[in-house]
PDB file of C-alpha atoms in Angstrom:
ATOM      1  CA  UNK A   1      -1.229  -3.458 -22.768  1.00  0.00           C
ATOM      2  CA  UNK A   2      -4.288  -2.783 -24.973  1.00  0.00           C
ATOM      3  CA  UNK A   3      -5.187  -6.504 -24.253  1.00  0.00           C
ATOM      4  CA  UNK A   4      -4.606  -6.107 -20.624  1.00  0.00           C
ATOM      5  CA  UNK A   5      -6.659  -2.817 -20.223  1.00  0.00           C
ATOM      6  CA  UNK A   6      -9.401  -4.528 -22.321  1.00  0.00           C
ATOM      7  CA  UNK A   7      -8.979  -7.793 -20.097  1.00  0.00           C
ATOM      8  CA  UNK A   8      -9.717  -6.181 -16.565  1.00  0.00           C
ATOM      9  CA  UNK A   9     -12.320  -4.005 -18.103  1.00  0.00           C
ATOM     10  CA  UNK A  10     -14.204  -7.057 -19.092  1.00  0.00           C
ATOM     11  CA  UNK A  11     -13.566  -8.914 -16.575  1.00  0.00           C
ATOM     12  CA  UNK A  12     -14.838  -5.657 -14.172  1.00  0.00           C
ATOM     13  CA  UNK A  13     -17.713  -5.918 -15.893  1.00  0.00           C
ATOM     14  CA  UNK A  14     -18.419  -9.227 -15.925  1.00  0.00           C
ATOM     15  CA  UNK A  15     -18.181  -9.572 -11.882  1.00  0.00           C
ATOM     16  CA  UNK A  16     -20.373  -6.766 -11.427  1.00  0.00           C
ATOM     17  CA  UNK A  17     -23.056  -7.237 -14.080  1.00  0.00           C
ATOM     18  CA  UNK A  18     -25.155  -9.599 -12.632  1.00  0.00           C
ATOM     19  CA  UNK A  19     -24.543  -8.730  -8.756  1.00  0.00           C
ATOM     20  CA  UNK A  20     -23.197  -6.267  -6.466  1.00  0.00           C
ATOM     21  CA  UNK A  21     -19.249  -7.491  -5.716  1.00  0.00           C
ATOM     22  CA  UNK A  22     -19.108 -10.197  -3.095  1.00  0.00           C
ATOM     23  CA  UNK A  23     -16.452 -11.906  -1.372  1.00  0.00           C
ATOM     24  CA  UNK A  24     -15.686 -15.583  -2.885  1.00  0.00           C
ATOM     25  CA  UNK A  25     -13.331 -18.242  -0.968  1.00  0.00           C
ATOM     26  CA  UNK A  26     -11.448 -14.810   0.757  1.00  0.00           C
ATOM     27  CA  UNK A  27      -8.152 -15.410   2.015  1.00  0.00           C
ATOM     28  CA  UNK A  28      -6.736 -12.384   3.248  1.00  0.00           C
ATOM     29  CA  UNK A  29      -7.985  -8.800   4.350  1.00  0.00           C
ATOM     30  CA  UNK A  30      -5.908  -5.329   5.084  1.00  0.00           C
ATOM     31  CA  UNK A  31      -7.576  -2.199   6.801  1.00  0.00           C
ATOM     32  CA  UNK A  32      -5.595   0.590   4.747  1.00  0.00           C
ATOM     33  CA  UNK A  33      -6.636   4.399   4.371  1.00  0.00           C
ATOM     34  CA  UNK A  34     -10.039   4.311   6.333  1.00  0.00           C
ATOM     35  CA  UNK A  35     -11.041   0.928   4.360  1.00  0.00           C
ATOM     36  CA  UNK A  36     -10.644  -2.923   3.818  1.00  0.00           C
ATOM     37  CA  UNK A  37      -8.636  -4.405   1.011  1.00  0.00           C
ATOM     38  CA  UNK A  38      -9.924  -8.413   0.598  1.00  0.00           C
ATOM     39  CA  UNK A  39      -8.444 -11.008  -1.424  1.00  0.00           C
ATOM     40  CA  UNK A  40     -10.277 -13.593  -3.099  1.00  0.00           C
ATOM     41  CA  UNK A  41      -9.680 -17.158  -4.852  1.00  0.00           C
ATOM     42  CA  UNK A  42     -13.041 -16.121  -6.682  1.00  0.00           C
ATOM     43  CA  UNK A  43     -13.343 -20.339  -7.078  1.00  0.00           C
ATOM     44  CA  UNK A  44     -15.604 -22.759  -5.616  1.00  0.00           C
ATOM     45  CA  UNK A  45     -13.433 -24.586  -3.280  1.00  0.00           C
ATOM     46  CA  UNK A  46     -10.070 -23.419  -1.937  1.00  0.00           C
ATOM     47  CA  UNK A  47      -8.121 -24.573  -4.706  1.00  0.00           C
ATOM     48  CA  UNK A  48      -6.502 -21.544  -7.210  1.00  0.00           C
ATOM     49  CA  UNK A  49      -7.620 -21.227 -10.708  1.00  0.00           C
ATOM     50  CA  UNK A  50      -5.564 -18.642 -13.336  1.00  0.00           C
ATOM     51  CA  UNK A  51      -8.040 -15.603 -13.638  1.00  0.00           C
ATOM     52  CA  UNK A  52     -10.414 -16.278 -11.052  1.00  0.00           C
ATOM     53  CA  UNK A  53      -8.636 -13.925  -8.277  1.00  0.00           C
ATOM     54  CA  UNK A  54      -9.767 -10.909  -7.523  1.00  0.00           C
ATOM     55  CA  UNK A  55      -9.434  -8.213  -4.661  1.00  0.00           C
ATOM     56  CA  UNK A  56     -12.496  -6.216  -3.104  1.00  0.00           C
ATOM     57  CA  UNK A  57     -12.307  -2.736  -1.229  1.00  0.00           C
ATOM     58  CA  UNK A  58     -14.695  -1.813   1.718  1.00  0.00           C
ATOM     59  CA  UNK A  59     -15.311   1.430   2.405  1.00  0.00           C
ATOM     60  CA  UNK A  60     -17.814   3.659   4.305  1.00  0.00           C
ATOM     61  CA  UNK A  61     -20.335   0.702   4.279  1.00  0.00           C
ATOM     62  CA  UNK A  62     -19.850   0.058   0.590  1.00  0.00           C
ATOM     63  CA  UNK A  63     -17.868  -2.629  -1.383  1.00  0.00           C
ATOM     64  CA  UNK A  64     -16.363  -2.159  -4.395  1.00  0.00           C
ATOM     65  CA  UNK A  65     -13.955  -4.072  -6.860  1.00  0.00           C
ATOM     66  CA  UNK A  66     -10.478  -3.035  -6.482  1.00  0.00           C
ATOM     67  CA  UNK A  67      -8.658  -5.123  -8.844  1.00  0.00           C
ATOM     68  CA  UNK A  68     -10.693  -7.148 -10.959  1.00  0.00           C
ATOM     69  CA  UNK A  69      -9.940 -11.039 -12.346  1.00  0.00           C
ATOM     70  CA  UNK A  70      -6.895 -10.545 -14.750  1.00  0.00           C
ATOM     71  CA  UNK A  71      -4.505 -13.426 -16.378  1.00  0.00           C
ATOM     72  CA  UNK A  72      -1.649 -12.536 -13.962  1.00  0.00           C
ATOM     73  CA  UNK A  73      -3.749 -12.968 -10.693  1.00  0.00           C
ATOM     74  CA  UNK A  74      -4.221 -16.525  -9.750  1.00  0.00           C
ATOM     75  CA  UNK A  75      -4.852 -16.756  -5.854  1.00  0.00           C
ATOM     76  CA  UNK A  76      -4.319 -13.652  -4.027  1.00  0.00           C
ATOM     77  CA  UNK A  77      -3.728 -14.181  -0.586  1.00  0.00           C
ATOM     78  CA  UNK A  78      -1.684 -11.485   1.622  1.00  0.00           C
ATOM     79  CA  UNK A  79      -1.649  -7.540   0.839  1.00  0.00           C
ATOM     80  CA  UNK A  80       0.522  -4.607   1.759  1.00  0.00           C
ATOM     81  CA  UNK A  81       0.593  -1.053   0.943  1.00  0.00           C
ATOM     82  CA  UNK A  82       3.868   0.916   0.626  1.00  0.00           C
ATOM     83  CA  UNK A  83       3.272   4.782  -1.128  1.00  0.00           C
ATOM     84  CA  UNK A  84       1.602   4.549  -4.172  1.00  0.00           C
ATOM     85  CA  UNK A  85       2.337   0.515  -4.716  1.00  0.00           C
ATOM     86  CA  UNK A  86      -0.413  -2.218  -3.816  1.00  0.00           C
ATOM     87  CA  UNK A  87       1.316  -5.783  -3.249  1.00  0.00           C
ATOM     88  CA  UNK A  88      -0.662  -9.066  -3.309  1.00  0.00           C
ATOM     89  CA  UNK A  89       0.979 -12.503  -2.618  1.00  0.00           C
ATOM     90  CA  UNK A  90      -0.041 -14.524  -5.352  1.00  0.00           C
ATOM     91  CA  UNK A  91       0.810 -18.403  -5.321  1.00  0.00           C
ATOM     92  CA  UNK A  92       4.219 -18.433  -7.101  1.00  0.00           C
ATOM     93  CA  UNK A  93       4.962 -14.387  -6.976  1.00  0.00           C
ATOM     94  CA  UNK A  94       4.531 -11.201  -5.570  1.00  0.00           C
ATOM     95  CA  UNK A  95       2.410  -8.803  -7.829  1.00  0.00           C
ATOM     96  CA  UNK A  96       2.693  -5.011  -7.343  1.00  0.00           C
ATOM     97  CA  UNK A  97       0.259  -2.361  -9.187  1.00  0.00           C
ATOM     98  CA  UNK A  98       0.410   1.366  -9.046  1.00  0.00           C
ATOM     99  CA  UNK A  99      -2.463   2.632  -7.483  1.00  0.00           C
ATOM    100  CA  UNK A 100      -1.706   5.671  -9.498  1.00  0.00           C
ATOM    101  CA  UNK A 101      -3.170   3.748 -12.457  1.00  0.00           C
ATOM    102  CA  UNK A 102      -4.414   0.508 -11.814  1.00  0.00           C
ATOM    103  CA  UNK A 103      -5.158  -0.496 -15.635  1.00  0.00           C
ATOM    104  CA  UNK A 104      -1.539  -0.933 -15.962  1.00  0.00           C
ATOM    105  CA  UNK A 105       0.143  -4.496 -16.141  1.00  0.00           C
ATOM    106  CA  UNK A 106       1.586  -5.259 -12.506  1.00  0.00           C
ATOM    107  CA  UNK A 107       5.262  -5.605 -11.524  1.00  0.00           C
ATOM    108  CA  UNK A 108       6.225  -9.078 -10.820  1.00  0.00           C
ATOM    109  CA  UNK A 109       8.430 -10.005  -7.982  1.00  0.00           C
ATOM    110  CA  UNK A 110       9.794 -13.811  -8.808  1.00  0.00           C
ATOM    111  CA  UNK A 111      11.062 -16.350  -6.559  1.00  0.00           C
ATOM    112  CA  UNK A 112      12.645 -19.811  -6.671  1.00  0.00           C
ATOM    113  CA  UNK A 113      10.839 -22.466  -8.839  1.00  0.00           C
ATOM    114  CA  UNK A 114      10.493 -24.505  -5.350  1.00  0.00           C
ATOM    115  CA  UNK A 115       8.433 -21.226  -3.643  1.00  0.00           C
ATOM    116  CA  UNK A 116       5.378 -22.374  -4.562  1.00  0.00           C
ATOM    117  CA  UNK A 117       3.196 -21.326  -1.350  1.00  0.00           C
ATOM    118  CA  UNK A 118       4.483 -17.516  -1.476  1.00  0.00           C
ATOM    119  CA  UNK A 119       1.587 -16.780   1.140  1.00  0.00           C
ATOM    120  CA  UNK A 120       1.988 -13.093   3.403  1.00  0.00           C
ATOM    121  CA  UNK A 121       3.286  -9.731   2.921  1.00  0.00           C
ATOM    122  CA  UNK A 122       4.317  -7.215   6.130  1.00  0.00           C
ATOM    123  CA  UNK A 123       6.081  -3.904   5.226  1.00  0.00           C
ATOM    124  CA  UNK A 124       8.415  -2.539   8.150  1.00  0.00           C
ATOM    125  CA  UNK A 125      10.075   0.836   7.217  1.00  0.00           C
ATOM    126  CA  UNK A 126      11.149   0.363   3.455  1.00  0.00           C
ATOM    127  CA  UNK A 127      11.486  -3.568   3.648  1.00  0.00           C
ATOM    128  CA  UNK A 128       8.756  -6.065   2.400  1.00  0.00           C
ATOM    129  CA  UNK A 129       9.133  -9.331   4.390  1.00  0.00           C
ATOM    130  CA  UNK A 130       7.275 -12.493   2.194  1.00  0.00           C
ATOM    131  CA  UNK A 131       6.596 -15.741   3.702  1.00  0.00           C
ATOM    132  CA  UNK A 132       6.999 -18.989   1.738  1.00  0.00           C
ATOM    133  CA  UNK A 133       5.203 -21.547   3.392  1.00  0.00           C
ATOM    134  CA  UNK A 134       5.944 -24.635   1.515  1.00  0.00           C
ATOM    135  CA  UNK A 135       9.839 -23.945   1.810  1.00  0.00           C
ATOM    136  CA  UNK A 136      10.334 -22.461   4.932  1.00  0.00           C
ATOM    137  CA  UNK A 137      11.678 -19.064   4.122  1.00  0.00           C
ATOM    138  CA  UNK A 138      10.801 -15.486   4.514  1.00  0.00           C
ATOM    139  CA  UNK A 139      12.273 -13.158   2.236  1.00  0.00           C
ATOM    140  CA  UNK A 140      13.065  -9.443   1.859  1.00  0.00           C
ATOM    141  CA  UNK A 141      12.554  -6.884  -0.647  1.00  0.00           C
ATOM    142  CA  UNK A 142      14.586  -3.452  -0.554  1.00  0.00           C
ATOM    143  CA  UNK A 143      11.343  -1.215  -1.928  1.00  0.00           C
ATOM    144  CA  UNK A 144      13.451   1.653  -2.177  1.00  0.00           C
ATOM    145  CA  UNK A 145      16.014   0.208  -4.717  1.00  0.00           C
ATOM    146  CA  UNK A 146      15.223  -0.673  -8.180  1.00  0.00           C
ATOM    147  CA  UNK A 147      15.700  -4.248  -8.508  1.00  0.00           C
ATOM    148  CA  UNK A 148      13.109  -5.377  -5.789  1.00  0.00           C
ATOM    149  CA  UNK A 149      15.097  -9.105  -5.633  1.00  0.00           C
ATOM    150  CA  UNK A 150      13.975 -11.255  -3.012  1.00  0.00           C
ATOM    151  CA  UNK A 151      16.678 -11.955  -0.395  1.00  0.00           C
ATOM    152  CA  UNK A 152      16.260 -14.660   1.682  1.00  0.00           C
ATOM    153  CA  UNK A 153      15.731 -13.195   5.605  1.00  0.00           C
ATOM    154  CA  UNK A 154      15.001 -15.931   7.496  1.00  0.00           C
ATOM    155  CA  UNK A 155      14.123 -19.548   7.780  1.00  0.00           C
ATOM    156  CA  UNK A 156      11.336 -20.725  10.043  1.00  0.00           C
ATOM    157  CA  UNK A 157       8.709 -24.227  10.020  1.00  0.00           C
ATOM    158  CA  UNK A 158       5.846 -23.420   7.388  1.00  0.00           C
ATOM    159  CA  UNK A 159       5.697 -19.493   7.762  1.00  0.00           C
ATOM    160  CA  UNK A 160       2.409 -18.462   6.790  1.00  0.00           C
ATOM    161  CA  UNK A 161       0.950 -15.269   8.621  1.00  0.00           C
ATOM    162  CA  UNK A 162       3.100 -11.999   9.296  1.00  0.00           C
ATOM    163  CA  UNK A 163       2.563  -8.961  11.329  1.00  0.00           C
ATOM    164  CA  UNK A 164       5.053  -5.960  12.629  1.00  0.00           C
ATOM    165  CA  UNK A 165       4.906  -4.287  15.654  1.00  0.00           C
ATOM    166  CA  UNK A 166       7.724  -1.349  16.179  1.00  0.00           C
ATOM    167  CA  UNK A 167      10.651  -3.618  15.885  1.00  0.00           C
ATOM    168  CA  UNK A 168       9.392  -7.093  16.529  1.00  0.00           C
ATOM    169  CA  UNK A 169       7.720  -9.532  13.864  1.00  0.00           C
ATOM    170  CA  UNK A 170       5.306 -12.075  14.482  1.00  0.00           C
ATOM    171  CA  UNK A 171       4.704 -15.261  12.350  1.00  0.00           C
ATOM    172  CA  UNK A 172       2.371 -18.356  12.564  1.00  0.00           C
ATOM    173  CA  UNK A 173       3.244 -21.293  11.552  1.00  0.00           C
ATOM    174  CA  UNK A 174       1.540 -23.788   9.223  1.00  0.00           C
ATOM    175  CA  UNK A 175       2.013 -27.591   8.536  1.00  0.00           C
ATOM    176  CA  UNK A 176       3.323 -28.454   4.812  1.00  0.00           C
ATOM    177  CA  UNK A 177       0.170 -30.123   4.349  1.00  0.00           C
ATOM    178  CA  UNK A 178      -2.251 -27.993   6.058  1.00  0.00           C
ATOM    179  CA  UNK A 179      -3.579 -30.839   7.863  1.00  0.00           C
ATOM    180  CA  UNK A 180      -1.367 -32.503  10.619  1.00  0.00           C
ATOM    181  CA  UNK A 181       0.199 -29.948  12.646  1.00  0.00           C
ATOM    182  CA  UNK A 182       3.545 -30.708  14.642  1.00  0.00           C
ATOM    183  CA  UNK A 183       5.358 -29.086  17.410  1.00  0.00           C
ATOM    184  CA  UNK A 184       7.096 -26.814  15.473  1.00  0.00           C
ATOM    185  CA  UNK A 185       3.537 -25.089  14.524  1.00  0.00           C
ATOM    186  CA  UNK A 186       3.338 -22.699  16.622  1.00  0.00           C
ATOM    187  CA  UNK A 187       3.429 -18.627  17.246  1.00  0.00           C
ATOM    188  CA  UNK A 188       6.682 -17.093  16.978  1.00  0.00           C
ATOM    189  CA  UNK A 189       8.102 -13.963  17.772  1.00  0.00           C
ATOM    190  CA  UNK A 190      11.354 -12.166  16.094  1.00  0.00           C
ATOM    191  CA  UNK A 191      12.244  -9.643  18.894  1.00  0.00           C
ATOM    192  CA  UNK A 192      14.608  -7.590  16.452  1.00  0.00           C
ATOM    193  CA  UNK A 193      14.121  -7.746  13.043  1.00  0.00           C
ATOM    194  CA  UNK A 194      17.558  -6.218  12.549  1.00  0.00           C
ATOM    195  CA  UNK A 195      18.745  -9.255  13.819  1.00  0.00           C
ATOM    196  CA  UNK A 196      16.569 -11.949  12.878  1.00  0.00           C
ATOM    197  CA  UNK A 197      15.976 -14.874  15.260  1.00  0.00           C
ATOM    198  CA  UNK A 198      13.085 -17.583  16.173  1.00  0.00           C
ATOM    199  CA  UNK A 199      11.516 -17.596  19.635  1.00  0.00           C
ATOM    200  CA  UNK A 200       8.326 -19.390  20.088  1.00  0.00           C
ATOM    201  CA  UNK A 201       6.152 -17.345  21.470  1.00  0.00           C
ATOM    202  CA  UNK A 202       3.687 -20.397  22.748  1.00  0.00           C
ATOM    203  CA  UNK A 203       3.488 -23.969  22.826  1.00  0.00           C
ATOM    204  CA  UNK A 204       0.153 -24.936  21.259  1.00  0.00           C
ATOM    205  CA  UNK A 205       0.649 -26.533  17.836  1.00  0.00           C
ATOM    206  CA  UNK A 206      -2.195 -25.612  15.375  1.00  0.00           C
ATOM    207  CA  UNK A 207      -2.724 -25.195  11.508  1.00  0.00           C
ATOM    208  CA  UNK A 208      -2.291 -21.245  12.045  1.00  0.00           C
ATOM    209  CA  UNK A 209      -2.833 -19.063   9.041  1.00  0.00           C
ATOM    210  CA  UNK A 210      -2.933 -15.540  10.306  1.00  0.00           C
ATOM    211  CA  UNK A 211      -1.523 -12.788  12.917  1.00  0.00           C
ATOM    212  CA  UNK A 212      -2.372  -9.484  14.194  1.00  0.00           C
ATOM    213  CA  UNK A 213      -0.893  -6.980  16.938  1.00  0.00           C
ATOM    214  CA  UNK A 214      -2.823  -5.220  19.077  1.00  0.00           C
ATOM    215  CA  UNK A 215      -2.260  -1.195  18.792  1.00  0.00           C
ATOM    216  CA  UNK A 216      -0.287  -1.208  22.444  1.00  0.00           C
ATOM    217  CA  UNK A 217       1.677  -4.317  21.345  1.00  0.00           C
ATOM    218  CA  UNK A 218       0.755  -6.389  23.998  1.00  0.00           C
ATOM    219  CA  UNK A 219      -1.643  -8.792  22.523  1.00  0.00           C
ATOM    220  CA  UNK A 220      -0.721 -11.031  19.519  1.00  0.00           C
ATOM    221  CA  UNK A 221      -3.788 -12.668  17.776  1.00  0.00           C
ATOM    222  CA  UNK A 222      -3.481 -16.097  15.913  1.00  0.00           C
ATOM    223  CA  UNK A 223      -6.435 -17.782  13.560  1.00  0.00           C
ATOM    224  CA  UNK A 224      -5.955 -21.550  14.041  1.00  0.00           C
ATOM    225  CA  UNK A 225      -7.828 -23.749  11.713  1.00  0.00           C
ATOM    226  CA  UNK A 226      -7.598 -26.806  14.273  1.00  0.00           C
ATOM    227  CA  UNK A 227     -10.004 -24.903  16.810  1.00  0.00           C
ATOM    228  CA  UNK A 228     -11.871 -22.827  14.395  1.00  0.00           C
ATOM    229  CA  UNK A 229     -10.835 -20.268  16.839  1.00  0.00           C
ATOM    230  CA  UNK A 230      -8.858 -16.884  16.974  1.00  0.00           C
ATOM    231  CA  UNK A 231      -6.337 -17.038  20.273  1.00  0.00           C
ATOM    232  CA  UNK A 232      -4.733 -14.191  22.137  1.00  0.00           C
ATOM    233  CA  UNK A 233      -1.424 -14.235  23.348  1.00  0.00           C
ATOM    234  CA  UNK A 234      -0.156 -11.816  25.979  1.00  0.00           C
ATOM    235  CA  UNK A 235       3.697 -10.695  24.098  1.00  0.00           C
ATOM    236  CA  UNK A 236       4.846 -10.635  27.364  1.00  0.00           C
ATOM    237  CA  UNK A 237       4.145 -13.691  29.471  1.00  0.00           C
ATOM    238  CA  UNK A 238       3.052 -16.181  26.205  1.00  0.00           C
ATOM    239  CA  UNK A 239      -0.325 -16.581  28.172  1.00  0.00           C
ATOM    240  CA  UNK A 240      -2.609 -17.933  25.566  1.00  0.00           C
ATOM    241  CA  UNK A 241      -6.862 -17.525  25.437  1.00  0.00           C
ATOM    242  CA  UNK A 242      -9.300 -18.175  23.469  1.00  0.00           C
ATOM    243  CA  UNK A 243     -10.319 -14.582  21.990  1.00  0.00           C
ATOM    244  CA  UNK A 244     -13.337 -15.876  19.250  1.00  0.00           C
ATOM    245  CA  UNK A 245     -14.611 -19.107  18.424  1.00  0.00           C
ATOM    246  CA  UNK A 246     -17.523 -20.383  16.064  1.00  0.00           C
ATOM    247  CA  UNK A 247     -17.919 -24.138  15.510  1.00  0.00           C
ATOM    248  CA  UNK A 248     -16.840 -24.348  11.565  1.00  0.00           C
ATOM    249  CA  UNK A 249     -15.327 -21.305  11.300  1.00  0.00           C
ATOM    250  CA  UNK A 250     -12.537 -21.319   8.751  1.00  0.00           C
ATOM    251  CA  UNK A 251     -10.547 -18.189  10.112  1.00  0.00           C
ATOM    252  CA  UNK A 252      -7.723 -17.243   7.338  1.00  0.00           C
ATOM    253  CA  UNK A 253      -5.669 -14.209   7.282  1.00  0.00           C
ATOM    254  CA  UNK A 254      -6.732 -11.973   9.966  1.00  0.00           C
ATOM    255  CA  UNK A 255      -5.775  -8.354  10.669  1.00  0.00           C
ATOM    256  CA  UNK A 256      -6.500  -5.662  13.185  1.00  0.00           C
ATOM    257  CA  UNK A 257      -6.954  -1.942  13.284  1.00  0.00           C
ATOM    258  CA  UNK A 258      -7.468   0.351  16.408  1.00  0.00           C
ATOM    259  CA  UNK A 259     -10.694  -0.894  17.090  1.00  0.00           C
ATOM    260  CA  UNK A 260     -11.593  -4.165  15.256  1.00  0.00           C
ATOM    261  CA  UNK A 261      -9.947  -7.626  14.763  1.00  0.00           C
ATOM    262  CA  UNK A 262     -10.969  -8.882  10.689  1.00  0.00           C
ATOM    263  CA  UNK A 263     -11.637 -12.411  10.253  1.00  0.00           C
ATOM    264  CA  UNK A 264     -11.650 -14.023   6.638  1.00  0.00           C
ATOM    265  CA  UNK A 265     -13.843 -16.969   7.077  1.00  0.00           C
ATOM    266  CA  UNK A 266     -12.754 -18.487   4.286  1.00  0.00           C
ATOM    267  CA  UNK A 267     -15.185 -21.236   3.582  1.00  0.00           C
ATOM    268  CA  UNK A 268     -18.271 -19.566   4.214  1.00  0.00           C
ATOM    269  CA  UNK A 269     -17.069 -16.397   1.876  1.00  0.00           C
ATOM    270  CA  UNK A 270     -17.774 -13.701   4.533  1.00  0.00           C
ATOM    271  CA  UNK A 271     -15.430 -11.265   6.531  1.00  0.00           C
ATOM    272  CA  UNK A 272     -16.270 -10.579  10.461  1.00  0.00           C
ATOM    273  CA  UNK A 273     -15.025  -7.996  12.503  1.00  0.00           C
ATOM    274  CA  UNK A 274     -14.874  -8.376  16.001  1.00  0.00           C
ATOM    275  CA  UNK A 275     -14.991  -5.219  18.506  1.00  0.00           C
ATOM    276  CA  UNK A 276     -11.383  -5.730  20.854  1.00  0.00           C
ATOM    277  CA  UNK A 277     -13.594  -3.999  23.327  1.00  0.00           C
ATOM    278  CA  UNK A 278     -16.792  -5.798  23.904  1.00  0.00           C
ATOM    279  CA  UNK A 279     -15.746  -8.761  21.702  1.00  0.00           C
ATOM    280  CA  UNK A 280     -19.122  -8.571  19.886  1.00  0.00           C
ATOM    281  CA  UNK A 281     -19.028 -10.415  16.253  1.00  0.00           C
ATOM    282  CA  UNK A 282     -20.793  -8.617  12.950  1.00  0.00           C
ATOM    283  CA  UNK A 283     -20.526  -9.783   9.470  1.00  0.00           C
ATOM    284  CA  UNK A 284     -19.382  -6.815   7.433  1.00  0.00           C
ATOM    285  CA  UNK A 285     -19.002  -8.789   3.762  1.00  0.00           C
TER     286      UNK A 285
END
């Protein structure tokens, strides 16, 4: 325990010593409690490295280190919060920290040996859902239980980003090689999470990464590396339009709150906030 705490303190000092905290190869964002969590690989390229990843928090115009680089944190991607627990997908596992004492070693949720692309997280009720892109699996964990053993919930092609609105889950699909999308790599809906079954929501293949839902549930947003854009899909009709496009954009795991859509532009190490009412874009980190 002492070694872990000292490592965290040293890593945090190293991260902040020469400059203010900054995003670096940021993969995901999570609006929570009036702020924004930002997961970072902390590397020069999208290739993850042990001990390089960290998580920042943007709140009130200030960017701070929430979780510094530490041995257990390899490649943080999707994040979720349930009560006092903060969860981060971490390539081959999910790590969970008690927010009341972040110096404690994280609890580890382990997966099958072939699950090597543990990617996104979403909580609905007391259940944590976890996408694993390379094995076409979505798992569920009962967070009110004591075991936290993942159980297979649904199989889907290359599941990546997850979002829930009411009883409906939305998920996006990525090709396993993240390069050549097939006809199965589209946006899907699971109309009733108590009876999981996939329904394609659109028909345009892409290298989809993140998904978010408007507060009223009428619009589903999906980030697509193929078109360097975020598309908007009418949840009722499936009609698809371009919501935001920028040449060279690398839109990773997006998220939304009542007023803004947040886009981690991963390869350019920045976060964009898009006003949902006006479409105006600004860099916030």
